[in-house]
Amino acid sequence: MVDVPSDLKYTKSHEWVRTLPDGRIEVGITDHAQAALGDLVFVEVPAAGRGLAAAEACAVVESVKAASDVYSPLGGTVSESNSKLADSPELLNQDPYGAGWLMRLQPSAPAAAGSLLSAAAYLKFLDEESD
Amino acid sequence: MGLKTPLFDTHASSGAKIVDFGGFDMPLHYGSQIEEHHRVRNDAGVFDVSHMCVIDLKGPRTREFLLYLLANDVAKLRAPGKALYSCMLNEQAGVIDDLIVYFLSEDGFRLVVNAGTRDKDLAWIRAQAGRFGVDVIERKDLAILAVQGPNARDKALRLLPEAHRAAAAALPVFSGAQLGDWFVARTGYTGEDGFELLIPATGAPKAWADLLAQGVGPAGLGARDTLRLEAGMSLYGNEMDEAENPIESGLAWTVAFTPADREFIGRAALLKIRSDQRRQLVGLLLTDRGVLRGHQTVETNRGPGSITSGGFSPTLNRSIALARLPLDAGDAVRVDVRGKLLSARVVRPPFVRNGKPLISL
């Protein structure tokens, strides 16, 4: 079964979003996405300070099969990206909601994450997508 | 819904990710492609390759027919059981398919050809075989299990009846023997030692289960592709097809121009290509970070080339590729990877053989 933690928000392009206590958001790819991609072998994350529009392609995850773009769930500025992924891309497979996080973002609009999919809505979307 | 091998249910019930390959529903991996790759390099893995097509050729003029049909020279096959890798060319020297031919007896040879080319291969072979009076028999009743890795032969031997074990253990590299119901061949597509077992389809699920019980790990087509890429082996449809010739596809070693009086299909065209060769197949090792993929453009000082197969090498922990480049393109090239020019080194394949890297990083 795919893991979809109930305390996170989601996108239809299979990113997850966690709101941090300081108002920033943390972004990664979902368990469903990592399972569909297979073993990840290369990850490219955006540099700190880069401004991103919502839905802008901002990271690349490459598996044994193919390269896929990751889209920024919200507009904002990158404050930090996960440097461990350069040497350990398998963290994305092993712990997609934890050690496999991609970037942390200062959103340009406060509470913008509210507009994203809930866990229940994302699960429903996965169901429909697989039909 | 594609065609299914006799092991499809076995794969599906073990949670394999199933993909289309050559018209067949085949297992891509059983969880982790990289773990399956390492299992084959370090221990033993088994692949279901029953999608490949076994063709038996029968008749007293079979050798004469194959001397004409194949670019490699079946006169090299003297000992029964001996195998030869060859391209089958059209008159323009385009590659119709690559295959393995086994010499069983003077009136019986066996071919193993690719899955996706099955229909056109059979049509071509039948069209040529008529005037040699050779019967062409597709063996749909056989399954093929490739057991590969440093411990593969030891583990597979335990499945054989006592009476056949010594004969199987004594098989030289690139030879096979019919031992009871099983045709056991010391061949493969991974750069490791091992067997390919051509067995009755009805017995395939039991043989698969017995191999797993001996500690052989199931391995999917994903690992098969990274293993063969590390081993520098060509994949039909990637390195070569009917628009490409063997000389510019890294397969000149499989073409037998001598004896000069052997007239095989494609010979005249190949002689022209040989005297005017412009491109060659090379290996690439990516020195920047990223992943090389098929169809990416390679920039060299002698003009552009193209990656035929690319990916991540689990053994080297780097990205590698096979690429068709202009001759004398030098040692340092650049590859257009998703809009960025990354640096790569031109190397001579294979990258890995028998568990050992052959390329210095």
Tab-separated table of C-alpha atoms in Angstrom:
chain	number	residue	atom	x	y	z
A	1	MET	CA	0.000	0.000	0.000
A	2	VAL	CA	1.227	3.501	-0.736
A	3	ASP	CA	1.863	5.680	2.260
A	4	VAL	CA	-0.006	9.035	2.278
A	5	PRO	CA	0.530	10.748	5.676
A	6	SER	CA	-2.592	12.618	6.743
A	7	ASP	CA	-0.756	15.680	8.095
A	8	LEU	CA	0.741	16.678	4.714
A	9	LYS	CA	-0.619	18.466	1.637
A	10	TYR	CA	-0.215	17.158	-1.910
A	11	THR	CA	-0.202	18.071	-5.601
A	12	LYS	CA	-1.500	16.211	-8.634
A	13	SER	CA	2.107	16.033	-9.875
A	14	HIS	CA	2.933	13.903	-6.785
A	15	GLU	CA	4.799	16.354	-4.579
A	16	TRP	CA	4.083	16.618	-0.863
A	17	VAL	CA	4.217	19.760	1.285
A	18	ARG	CA	4.822	20.035	5.024
A	19	THR	CA	4.288	23.382	6.759
A	20	LEU	CA	7.126	24.005	9.209
A	21	PRO	CA	6.598	25.881	12.522
A	22	ASP	CA	8.399	28.959	11.151
A	23	GLY	CA	5.970	29.247	8.199
A	24	ARG	CA	8.331	27.809	5.592
A	25	ILE	CA	7.294	24.714	3.662
A	26	GLU	CA	9.233	21.515	3.071
A	27	VAL	CA	8.745	19.743	-0.277
A	28	GLY	CA	9.393	16.211	-1.462
A	29	ILE	CA	7.951	13.560	-3.763
A	30	THR	CA	5.350	11.101	-2.570
A	31	ASP	CA	5.748	7.422	-1.784
A	32	HIS	CA	3.611	6.691	-4.841
A	33	ALA	CA	5.990	8.734	-7.021
A	34	GLN	CA	9.167	7.072	-5.737
A	35	ALA	CA	7.642	3.611	-6.177
A	36	ALA	CA	6.562	4.409	-9.740
A	37	LEU	CA	10.002	5.796	-10.617
A	38	GLY	CA	11.970	2.858	-9.211
A	39	ASP	CA	15.487	3.094	-7.760
A	40	LEU	CA	16.620	6.729	-7.843
A	41	VAL	CA	20.196	7.302	-8.933
A	42	PHE	CA	20.514	11.063	-9.371
A	43	VAL	CA	18.808	14.086	-7.841
A	44	GLU	CA	19.288	17.732	-8.748
A	45	VAL	CA	17.845	20.265	-6.316
A	46	PRO	CA	17.496	24.061	-6.727
A	47	ALA	CA	20.039	26.391	-5.152
A	48	ALA	CA	19.160	28.405	-2.058
A	49	GLY	CA	17.921	31.870	-2.973
A	50	ARG	CA	16.254	30.826	-6.206
A	51	GLY	CA	12.798	32.273	-6.683
A	52	LEU	CA	10.160	29.838	-7.906
A	53	ALA	CA	6.721	30.276	-9.415
A	54	ALA	CA	4.000	27.800	-8.535
A	55	ALA	CA	4.176	24.735	-10.826
A	56	GLU	CA	7.656	25.718	-12.070
A	57	ALA	CA	9.980	22.778	-12.808
A	58	CYS	CA	12.604	23.172	-10.090
A	59	ALA	CA	14.258	19.795	-9.444
A	60	VAL	CA	15.093	16.656	-11.389
A	61	VAL	CA	14.888	13.127	-10.059
A	62	GLU	CA	16.394	10.408	-12.212
A	63	SER	CA	15.721	6.751	-11.636
A	64	VAL	CA	17.273	3.737	-13.301
A	65	LYS	CA	14.521	4.181	-15.919
A	66	ALA	CA	14.063	7.854	-16.672
A	67	ALA	CA	14.386	11.490	-15.634
A	68	SER	CA	11.396	13.296	-14.138
A	69	ASP	CA	10.841	16.929	-13.279
A	70	VAL	CA	9.636	18.001	-9.866
A	71	TYR	CA	7.367	21.058	-9.801
A	72	SER	CA	7.250	23.640	-7.074
A	73	PRO	CA	3.891	23.247	-5.325
A	74	LEU	CA	3.772	26.977	-4.485
A	75	GLY	CA	5.503	30.198	-5.419
A	76	GLY	CA	8.316	31.326	-3.129
A	77	THR	CA	12.031	31.438	-2.499
A	78	VAL	CA	14.233	28.426	-1.844
A	79	SER	CA	15.799	28.777	1.590
A	80	GLU	CA	17.515	25.412	1.744
A	81	SER	CA	17.850	22.228	-0.314
A	82	ASN	CA	18.769	18.724	0.760
A	83	SER	CA	22.482	18.357	0.046
A	84	LYS	CA	22.571	14.729	1.231
A	85	LEU	CA	20.707	13.638	-1.896
A	86	ALA	CA	23.736	14.307	-4.103
A	87	ASP	CA	25.553	11.316	-2.641
A	88	SER	CA	22.562	9.342	-1.408
A	89	PRO	CA	19.688	9.592	-3.897
A	90	GLU	CA	18.334	6.332	-2.457
A	91	LEU	CA	17.081	8.351	0.550
A	92	LEU	CA	14.184	9.334	-1.714
A	93	ASN	CA	13.203	5.665	-2.037
A	94	GLN	CA	13.873	4.756	1.579
A	95	ASP	CA	12.271	7.706	3.347
A	96	PRO	CA	10.324	9.895	0.899
A	97	TYR	CA	8.554	11.909	3.653
A	98	GLY	CA	11.589	12.262	5.913
A	99	ALA	CA	15.277	12.115	4.994
A	100	GLY	CA	14.327	12.273	1.302
A	101	TRP	CA	12.954	15.837	1.420
A	102	LEU	CA	14.054	17.959	-1.549
A	103	MET	CA	13.851	21.615	-0.558
A	104	ARG	CA	12.527	24.159	1.931
A	105	LEU	CA	10.751	27.196	0.608
A	106	GLN	CA	9.652	30.569	1.976
A	107	PRO	CA	6.232	30.840	0.307
A	108	SER	CA	5.420	34.207	-1.239
A	109	ALA	CA	1.868	34.105	0.143
A	110	PRO	CA	1.255	33.118	3.777
A	111	ALA	CA	-0.938	30.015	4.314
A	112	ALA	CA	-0.859	29.296	0.576
A	113	ALA	CA	-0.474	25.582	1.344
A	114	GLY	CA	-4.158	25.571	2.249
A	115	SER	CA	-4.988	25.528	-1.449
A	116	LEU	CA	-3.256	22.169	-2.030
A	117	LEU	CA	-4.803	18.685	-1.911
A	118	SER	CA	-5.518	17.041	1.414
A	119	ALA	CA	-4.322	13.470	1.993
A	120	ALA	CA	-7.843	12.192	1.360
A	121	ALA	CA	-8.130	14.164	-1.883
A	122	TYR	CA	-4.707	12.929	-3.058
A	123	LEU	CA	-5.655	9.309	-2.321
A	124	LYS	CA	-8.864	9.776	-4.294
A	125	PHE	CA	-6.829	11.284	-7.146
A	126	LEU	CA	-4.457	8.266	-7.125
A	127	ASP	CA	-7.467	5.971	-7.294
A	128	GLU	CA	-8.909	7.818	-10.287
A	129	GLU	CA	-5.513	7.960	-11.998
A	130	SER	CA	-5.072	4.199	-11.761
A	131	ASP	CA	-8.502	3.486	-13.323
B	1	MET	CA	-2.503	-6.943	-22.618
B	2	GLY	CA	0.515	-8.476	-24.234
B	3	LEU	CA	1.789	-11.984	-24.763
B	4	LYS	CA	2.751	-13.905	-21.657
B	5	THR	CA	5.550	-16.312	-20.869
B	6	PRO	CA	4.855	-19.541	-18.939
B	7	LEU	CA	6.147	-17.691	-15.843
B	8	PHE	CA	3.840	-14.668	-16.033
B	9	ASP	CA	1.655	-15.776	-13.118
B	10	THR	CA	4.756	-16.486	-11.048
B	11	HIS	CA	6.037	-12.948	-11.647
B	12	ALA	CA	2.678	-11.275	-11.067
B	13	SER	CA	2.060	-13.119	-7.798
B	14	SER	CA	5.512	-12.173	-6.487
B	15	GLY	CA	4.757	-8.468	-6.926
B	16	ALA	CA	6.889	-7.849	-9.988
B	17	LYS	CA	6.407	-4.563	-11.808
B	18	ILE	CA	5.245	-5.675	-15.254
B	19	VAL	CA	6.086	-3.765	-18.459
B	20	ASP	CA	5.729	-4.392	-22.172
B	21	PHE	CA	8.866	-5.652	-23.890
B	22	GLY	CA	8.828	-6.903	-27.456
B	23	GLY	CA	5.063	-7.454	-27.220
B	24	PHE	CA	5.336	-9.476	-23.991
B	25	ASP	CA	4.246	-8.579	-20.459
B	26	MET	CA	7.570	-8.965	-18.677
B	27	PRO	CA	8.902	-8.303	-15.162
B	28	LEU	CA	10.910	-5.063	-14.960
B	29	HIS	CA	11.938	-5.700	-11.363
B	30	TYR	CA	10.713	-7.464	-8.229
B	31	GLY	CA	11.294	-4.530	-5.876
B	32	SER	CA	14.708	-3.020	-6.530
B	33	GLN	CA	16.451	-3.156	-9.884
B	34	ILE	CA	19.763	-2.119	-8.322
B	35	GLU	CA	19.673	-4.908	-5.722
B	36	GLU	CA	18.920	-7.419	-8.479
B	37	HIS	CA	21.867	-6.080	-10.468
B	38	HIS	CA	24.271	-6.490	-7.532
B	39	ARG	CA	22.870	-9.944	-6.793
B	40	VAL	CA	23.883	-11.090	-10.277
B	41	ARG	CA	27.342	-9.464	-10.068
B	42	ASN	CA	28.052	-10.904	-6.606
B	43	ASP	CA	26.062	-14.124	-6.287
B	44	ALA	CA	23.352	-15.483	-8.604
B	45	GLY	CA	20.158	-14.240	-10.223
B	46	VAL	CA	17.626	-15.751	-12.601
B	47	PHE	CA	15.881	-14.002	-15.492
B	48	ASP	CA	12.820	-15.233	-17.339
B	49	VAL	CA	13.784	-14.714	-20.980
B	50	SER	CA	11.130	-17.010	-22.417
B	51	HIS	CA	9.965	-14.127	-24.611
B	52	MET	CA	12.976	-14.829	-26.800
B	53	CYS	CA	12.329	-17.081	-29.739
B	54	VAL	CA	13.923	-20.500	-30.222
B	55	ILE	CA	14.058	-21.704	-33.830
B	56	ASP	CA	15.262	-25.173	-34.791
B	57	LEU	CA	16.623	-25.675	-38.295
B	58	LYS	CA	16.594	-29.187	-39.691
B	59	GLY	CA	17.884	-30.772	-42.870
B	60	PRO	CA	21.149	-32.076	-44.324
B	61	ARG	CA	22.002	-28.674	-45.867
B	62	THR	CA	21.480	-26.650	-42.675
B	63	ARG	CA	25.152	-25.684	-42.293
B	64	GLU	CA	25.333	-24.591	-45.922
B	65	PHE	CA	22.198	-22.486	-45.366
B	66	LEU	CA	23.663	-20.791	-42.293
B	67	LEU	CA	26.933	-20.055	-44.107
B	68	TYR	CA	24.769	-17.965	-46.457
B	69	LEU	CA	22.302	-16.537	-43.899
B	70	LEU	CA	24.681	-15.259	-41.204
B	71	ALA	CA	27.477	-12.670	-41.190
B	72	ASN	CA	29.548	-14.769	-38.792
B	73	ASP	CA	30.913	-18.053	-40.078
B	74	VAL	CA	29.311	-21.256	-38.816
B	75	ALA	CA	32.320	-23.165	-40.157
B	76	LYS	CA	33.841	-22.133	-36.802
B	77	LEU	CA	31.374	-24.510	-35.117
B	78	ARG	CA	33.135	-27.889	-35.058
B	79	ALA	CA	32.280	-29.439	-31.690
B	80	PRO	CA	28.599	-30.328	-31.193
B	81	GLY	CA	27.012	-27.939	-28.710
B	82	LYS	CA	29.271	-25.042	-29.623
B	83	ALA	CA	27.573	-21.658	-29.983
B	84	LEU	CA	28.307	-18.583	-32.091
B	85	TYR	CA	27.019	-15.008	-31.863
B	86	SER	CA	26.105	-13.469	-35.213
B	87	CYS	CA	24.172	-10.766	-36.982
B	88	MET	CA	21.627	-11.666	-39.646
B	89	LEU	CA	21.861	-8.976	-42.336
B	90	ASN	CA	19.787	-7.796	-45.243
B	91	GLU	CA	21.383	-7.130	-48.662
B	92	GLN	CA	22.186	-3.532	-47.624
B	93	ALA	CA	24.044	-4.897	-44.567
B	94	GLY	CA	21.377	-3.558	-42.203
B	95	VAL	CA	20.944	-5.751	-39.141
B	96	ILE	CA	17.694	-7.757	-39.244
B	97	ASP	CA	18.570	-9.261	-35.868
B	98	ASP	CA	21.418	-10.494	-33.696
B	99	LEU	CA	21.228	-14.081	-32.516
B	100	ILE	CA	23.003	-17.077	-31.080
B	101	VAL	CA	23.337	-20.185	-33.217
B	102	TYR	CA	24.038	-23.566	-31.597
B	103	PHE	CA	25.521	-26.446	-33.576
B	104	LEU	CA	23.678	-29.536	-32.387
B	105	SER	CA	24.329	-31.925	-35.289
B	106	GLU	CA	25.017	-31.646	-39.038
B	107	ASP	CA	21.294	-31.722	-39.754
B	108	GLY	CA	20.141	-29.778	-36.745
B	109	PHE	CA	21.133	-26.259	-35.642
B	110	ARG	CA	19.299	-24.055	-33.158
B	111	LEU	CA	18.850	-20.268	-33.234
B	112	VAL	CA	17.805	-18.029	-30.365
B	113	VAL	CA	16.533	-14.674	-31.665
B	114	ASN	CA	14.977	-11.583	-30.079
B	115	ALA	CA	11.346	-11.365	-29.020
B	116	GLY	CA	10.404	-8.154	-30.809
B	117	THR	CA	11.825	-9.370	-34.121
B	118	ARG	CA	10.289	-12.865	-33.995
B	119	ASP	CA	7.811	-12.457	-36.871
B	120	LYS	CA	10.109	-10.719	-39.335
B	121	ASP	CA	12.964	-13.094	-38.457
B	122	LEU	CA	10.822	-16.170	-39.102
B	123	ALA	CA	9.562	-14.714	-42.386
B	124	TRP	CA	13.106	-13.849	-43.521
B	125	ILE	CA	14.590	-17.189	-42.479
B	126	ARG	CA	11.775	-19.139	-44.131
B	127	ALA	CA	12.134	-17.119	-47.337
B	128	GLN	CA	15.856	-17.949	-47.517
B	129	ALA	CA	15.602	-21.550	-46.281
B	130	GLY	CA	13.429	-22.863	-49.089
B	131	ARG	CA	16.122	-23.427	-51.662
B	132	PHE	CA	18.286	-25.253	-49.111
B	133	GLY	CA	15.426	-27.565	-48.172
B	134	VAL	CA	15.811	-26.579	-44.524
B	135	ASP	CA	12.833	-26.932	-42.174
B	136	VAL	CA	12.253	-23.953	-39.883
B	137	ILE	CA	10.557	-24.931	-36.622
B	138	GLU	CA	9.552	-22.347	-34.008
B	139	ARG	CA	9.855	-23.919	-30.546
B	140	LYS	CA	6.989	-22.281	-28.679
B	141	ASP	CA	7.028	-25.245	-26.293
B	142	LEU	CA	10.258	-24.057	-24.644
B	143	ALA	CA	10.874	-21.597	-21.827
B	144	ILE	CA	14.272	-19.969	-21.231
B	145	LEU	CA	15.708	-19.238	-17.797
B	146	ALA	CA	19.000	-17.341	-17.662
B	147	VAL	CA	20.821	-18.114	-14.406
B	148	GLN	CA	23.706	-15.677	-14.104
B	149	GLY	CA	26.383	-14.741	-11.588
B	150	PRO	CA	29.558	-16.122	-10.030
B	151	ASN	CA	27.556	-18.731	-8.074
B	152	ALA	CA	24.940	-19.348	-10.761
B	153	ARG	CA	26.334	-22.562	-12.213
B	154	ASP	CA	26.869	-24.180	-8.811
B	155	LYS	CA	23.321	-23.402	-7.756
B	156	ALA	CA	21.721	-24.395	-11.072
B	157	LEU	CA	23.627	-27.686	-11.211
B	158	ARG	CA	21.763	-28.818	-8.083
B	159	LEU	CA	18.535	-28.883	-10.117
B	160	LEU	CA	19.893	-31.406	-12.580
B	161	PRO	CA	19.570	-35.150	-12.126
B	162	GLU	CA	22.790	-36.699	-10.797
B	163	ALA	CA	23.390	-38.409	-14.155
B	164	HIS	CA	23.663	-35.074	-16.027
B	165	ARG	CA	25.450	-32.958	-13.458
B	166	ALA	CA	29.024	-33.739	-14.463
B	167	ALA	CA	28.322	-33.087	-18.147
B	168	ALA	CA	26.716	-29.718	-17.366
B	169	ALA	CA	29.552	-28.752	-15.021
B	170	ALA	CA	32.091	-29.549	-17.739
B	171	LEU	CA	30.453	-27.375	-20.436
B	172	PRO	CA	32.986	-24.965	-21.937
B	173	VAL	CA	32.126	-21.280	-22.243
B	174	PHE	CA	29.654	-20.625	-25.091
B	175	SER	CA	28.606	-24.266	-25.454
B	176	GLY	CA	25.423	-26.159	-24.729
B	177	ALA	CA	24.194	-29.722	-24.425
B	178	GLN	CA	20.851	-31.486	-24.426
B	179	LEU	CA	20.672	-33.224	-21.038
B	180	GLY	CA	17.386	-35.083	-20.701
B	181	ASP	CA	14.534	-32.588	-21.203
B	182	TRP	CA	16.796	-29.609	-20.649
B	183	PHE	CA	19.122	-27.872	-23.058
B	184	VAL	CA	21.811	-26.378	-20.830
B	185	ALA	CA	24.036	-23.676	-22.356
B	186	ARG	CA	26.913	-21.763	-20.804
B	187	THR	CA	25.841	-18.466	-22.319
B	188	GLY	CA	24.338	-15.222	-21.078
B	189	TYR	CA	23.917	-11.489	-21.445
B	190	THR	CA	25.315	-10.088	-18.217
B	191	GLY	CA	29.105	-10.345	-18.389
B	192	GLU	CA	28.992	-13.026	-15.694
B	193	ASP	CA	29.338	-16.785	-15.861
B	194	GLY	CA	26.146	-18.820	-15.852
B	195	PHE	CA	23.711	-20.937	-17.785
B	196	GLU	CA	20.814	-20.376	-20.087
B	197	LEU	CA	18.344	-23.233	-19.582
B	198	LEU	CA	16.011	-24.056	-22.474
B	199	ILE	CA	13.399	-26.237	-20.862
B	200	PRO	CA	9.846	-27.466	-21.515
B	201	ALA	CA	7.448	-24.577	-20.806
B	202	THR	CA	5.302	-26.789	-18.573
B	203	GLY	CA	8.255	-27.307	-16.222
B	204	ALA	CA	9.251	-23.638	-16.023
B	205	PRO	CA	7.368	-22.668	-12.833
B	206	LYS	CA	8.899	-25.585	-10.910
B	207	ALA	CA	12.406	-24.864	-12.209
B	208	TRP	CA	11.977	-21.185	-11.234
B	209	ALA	CA	10.825	-22.117	-7.720
B	210	ASP	CA	13.655	-24.643	-7.351
B	211	LEU	CA	16.257	-22.033	-8.352
B	212	LEU	CA	14.849	-19.578	-5.805
B	213	ALA	CA	14.999	-22.340	-3.180
B	214	GLN	CA	18.713	-22.707	-3.983
B	215	GLY	CA	19.220	-19.036	-3.130
B	216	VAL	CA	19.097	-17.649	-6.664
B	217	GLY	CA	17.411	-14.216	-6.687
B	218	PRO	CA	14.730	-13.283	-9.213
B	219	ALA	CA	15.963	-10.549	-11.548
B	220	GLY	CA	13.970	-8.472	-14.026
B	221	LEU	CA	14.607	-6.910	-17.398
B	222	GLY	CA	15.732	-3.669	-15.743
B	223	ALA	CA	18.745	-5.349	-14.160
B	224	ARG	CA	19.306	-7.327	-17.346
B	225	ASP	CA	19.674	-4.039	-19.225
B	226	THR	CA	22.119	-2.423	-16.784
B	227	LEU	CA	24.151	-5.644	-16.595
B	228	ARG	CA	24.444	-5.949	-20.368
B	229	LEU	CA	25.266	-2.236	-20.689
B	230	GLU	CA	28.113	-2.593	-18.162
B	231	ALA	CA	29.245	-5.680	-20.091
B	232	GLY	CA	29.295	-3.578	-23.290
B	233	MET	CA	26.847	-5.875	-25.043
B	234	SER	CA	24.591	-4.611	-27.810
B	235	LEU	CA	20.811	-4.509	-27.572
B	236	TYR	CA	18.909	-4.910	-30.814
B	237	GLY	CA	16.905	-1.759	-31.520
B	238	ASN	CA	19.350	0.394	-29.523
B	239	GLU	CA	22.866	-0.201	-30.850
B	240	MET	CA	21.711	-1.587	-34.192
B	241	ASP	CA	18.696	-2.138	-36.393
B	242	GLU	CA	17.989	-2.436	-40.096
B	243	ALA	CA	19.219	1.131	-40.700
B	244	GLU	CA	22.631	0.394	-39.143
B	245	ASN	CA	25.424	-1.973	-40.100
B	246	PRO	CA	27.461	-4.145	-37.734
B	247	ILE	CA	30.777	-2.427	-38.501
B	248	GLU	CA	29.579	0.931	-37.203
B	249	SER	CA	27.692	-0.732	-34.327
B	250	GLY	CA	30.668	-2.242	-32.511
B	251	LEU	CA	30.033	-5.645	-34.063
B	252	ALA	CA	32.799	-5.884	-36.685
B	253	TRP	CA	34.242	-8.732	-34.601
B	254	THR	CA	31.157	-10.807	-35.404
B	255	VAL	CA	31.557	-10.462	-39.178
B	256	ALA	CA	33.703	-13.131	-40.865
B	257	PHE	CA	35.112	-11.726	-44.131
B	258	THR	CA	37.393	-14.739	-44.497
B	259	PRO	CA	37.215	-17.086	-46.259
B	260	ALA	CA	36.811	-14.620	-49.121
B	261	ASP	CA	34.690	-17.028	-51.135
B	262	ARG	CA	31.901	-17.341	-48.553
B	263	GLU	CA	28.967	-15.488	-50.066
B	264	PHE	CA	26.701	-14.387	-47.216
B	265	ILE	CA	23.790	-11.963	-47.340
B	266	GLY	CA	25.064	-8.409	-46.945
B	267	ARG	CA	28.705	-9.172	-47.756
B	268	ALA	CA	29.037	-6.881	-50.789
B	269	ALA	CA	27.480	-3.931	-48.958
B	270	LEU	CA	29.656	-4.560	-45.890
B	271	LEU	CA	32.863	-4.519	-47.916
B	272	LYS	CA	31.963	-1.020	-49.163
B	273	ILE	CA	31.120	0.160	-45.665
B	274	ARG	CA	34.373	-1.246	-44.314
B	275	SER	CA	36.456	0.740	-46.773
B	276	ASP	CA	34.554	3.933	-46.016
B	277	GLN	CA	33.792	3.650	-42.307
B	278	ARG	CA	32.796	7.002	-40.784
B	279	ARG	CA	31.450	6.177	-37.364
B	280	GLN	CA	32.186	3.767	-34.559
B	281	LEU	CA	30.520	2.551	-31.397
B	282	VAL	CA	32.348	3.565	-28.218
B	283	GLY	CA	31.764	3.599	-24.486
B	284	LEU	CA	31.198	6.822	-22.532
B	285	LEU	CA	31.841	7.464	-18.869
B	286	LEU	CA	30.118	10.598	-17.582
B	287	THR	CA	32.589	12.674	-15.593
B	288	ASP	CA	30.035	15.339	-14.581
B	289	ARG	CA	27.054	14.535	-12.399
B	290	GLY	CA	23.887	13.323	-14.119
B	291	VAL	CA	22.589	10.378	-16.110
B	292	LEU	CA	23.238	9.609	-19.773
B	293	ARG	CA	20.249	8.278	-21.732
B	294	GLY	CA	19.614	6.868	-25.165
B	295	HIS	CA	19.197	9.401	-28.048
B	296	GLN	CA	21.114	12.190	-26.313
B	297	THR	CA	23.402	14.125	-28.668
B	298	VAL	CA	27.163	13.876	-28.209
B	299	GLU	CA	29.320	16.815	-29.310
B	300	THR	CA	32.818	15.929	-30.488
B	301	ASN	CA	35.603	17.763	-32.325
B	302	ARG	CA	34.722	15.682	-35.391
B	303	GLY	CA	31.014	16.428	-35.381
B	304	PRO	CA	27.970	15.125	-33.561
B	305	GLY	CA	27.220	11.598	-32.454
B	306	SER	CA	24.444	9.958	-30.522
B	307	ILE	CA	23.990	7.782	-27.447
B	308	THR	CA	22.538	4.386	-28.332
B	309	SER	CA	22.112	3.143	-24.727
B	310	GLY	CA	22.745	5.063	-21.550
B	311	GLY	CA	22.040	4.726	-17.899
B	312	PHE	CA	23.377	4.369	-14.421
B	313	SER	CA	25.995	1.731	-13.712
B	314	PRO	CA	25.348	0.262	-10.259
B	315	THR	CA	28.792	-1.387	-10.222
B	316	LEU	CA	30.709	1.810	-11.054
B	317	ASN	CA	28.202	4.102	-9.306
B	318	ARG	CA	28.491	6.393	-12.345
B	319	SER	CA	26.559	6.967	-15.499
B	320	ILE	CA	27.796	5.114	-18.580
B	321	ALA	CA	26.667	4.803	-22.175
B	322	LEU	CA	27.316	3.282	-25.542
B	323	ALA	CA	27.425	5.880	-28.307
B	324	ARG	CA	27.895	6.046	-32.055
B	325	LEU	CA	30.471	8.775	-32.734
B	326	PRO	CA	32.478	9.984	-35.726
B	327	LEU	CA	35.803	8.141	-36.105
B	328	ASP	CA	38.731	9.665	-34.192
B	329	ALA	CA	36.448	11.740	-31.998
B	330	GLY	CA	39.100	11.907	-29.263
B	331	ASP	CA	38.913	11.081	-25.581
B	332	ALA	CA	36.867	13.989	-24.289
B	333	VAL	CA	33.332	14.714	-25.494
B	334	ARG	CA	30.285	16.629	-24.299
B	335	VAL	CA	26.765	15.279	-24.036
B	336	ASP	CA	23.568	17.319	-24.208
B	337	VAL	CA	21.757	16.114	-21.094
B	338	ARG	CA	18.400	17.851	-20.813
B	339	GLY	CA	19.769	21.065	-22.255
B	340	LYS	CA	23.070	21.079	-20.346
B	341	LEU	CA	26.422	20.118	-21.861
B	342	LEU	CA	28.080	17.582	-19.563
B	343	SER	CA	31.604	16.162	-19.925
B	344	ALA	CA	32.206	12.511	-20.693
B	345	ARG	CA	35.255	10.383	-21.372
B	346	VAL	CA	35.417	8.029	-24.343
B	347	VAL	CA	36.329	4.531	-23.156
B	348	ARG	CA	36.538	1.077	-24.613
B	349	PRO	CA	33.740	-1.260	-23.517
B	350	PRO	CA	33.209	-3.514	-21.609
B	351	PHE	CA	32.928	-1.445	-18.439
B	352	VAL	CA	32.575	-4.474	-16.143
B	353	ARG	CA	33.264	-8.199	-16.557
B	354	ASN	CA	33.034	-11.012	-14.034
B	355	GLY	CA	32.253	-8.646	-11.186
B	356	LYS	CA	35.299	-6.437	-11.827
B	357	PRO	CA	35.339	-2.854	-13.137
B	358	LEU	CA	37.539	-2.627	-16.233
B	359	ILE	CA	37.416	1.181	-16.467
B	360	SER	CA	39.406	3.447	-14.181
B	361	LEU	CA	37.190	6.221	-12.803
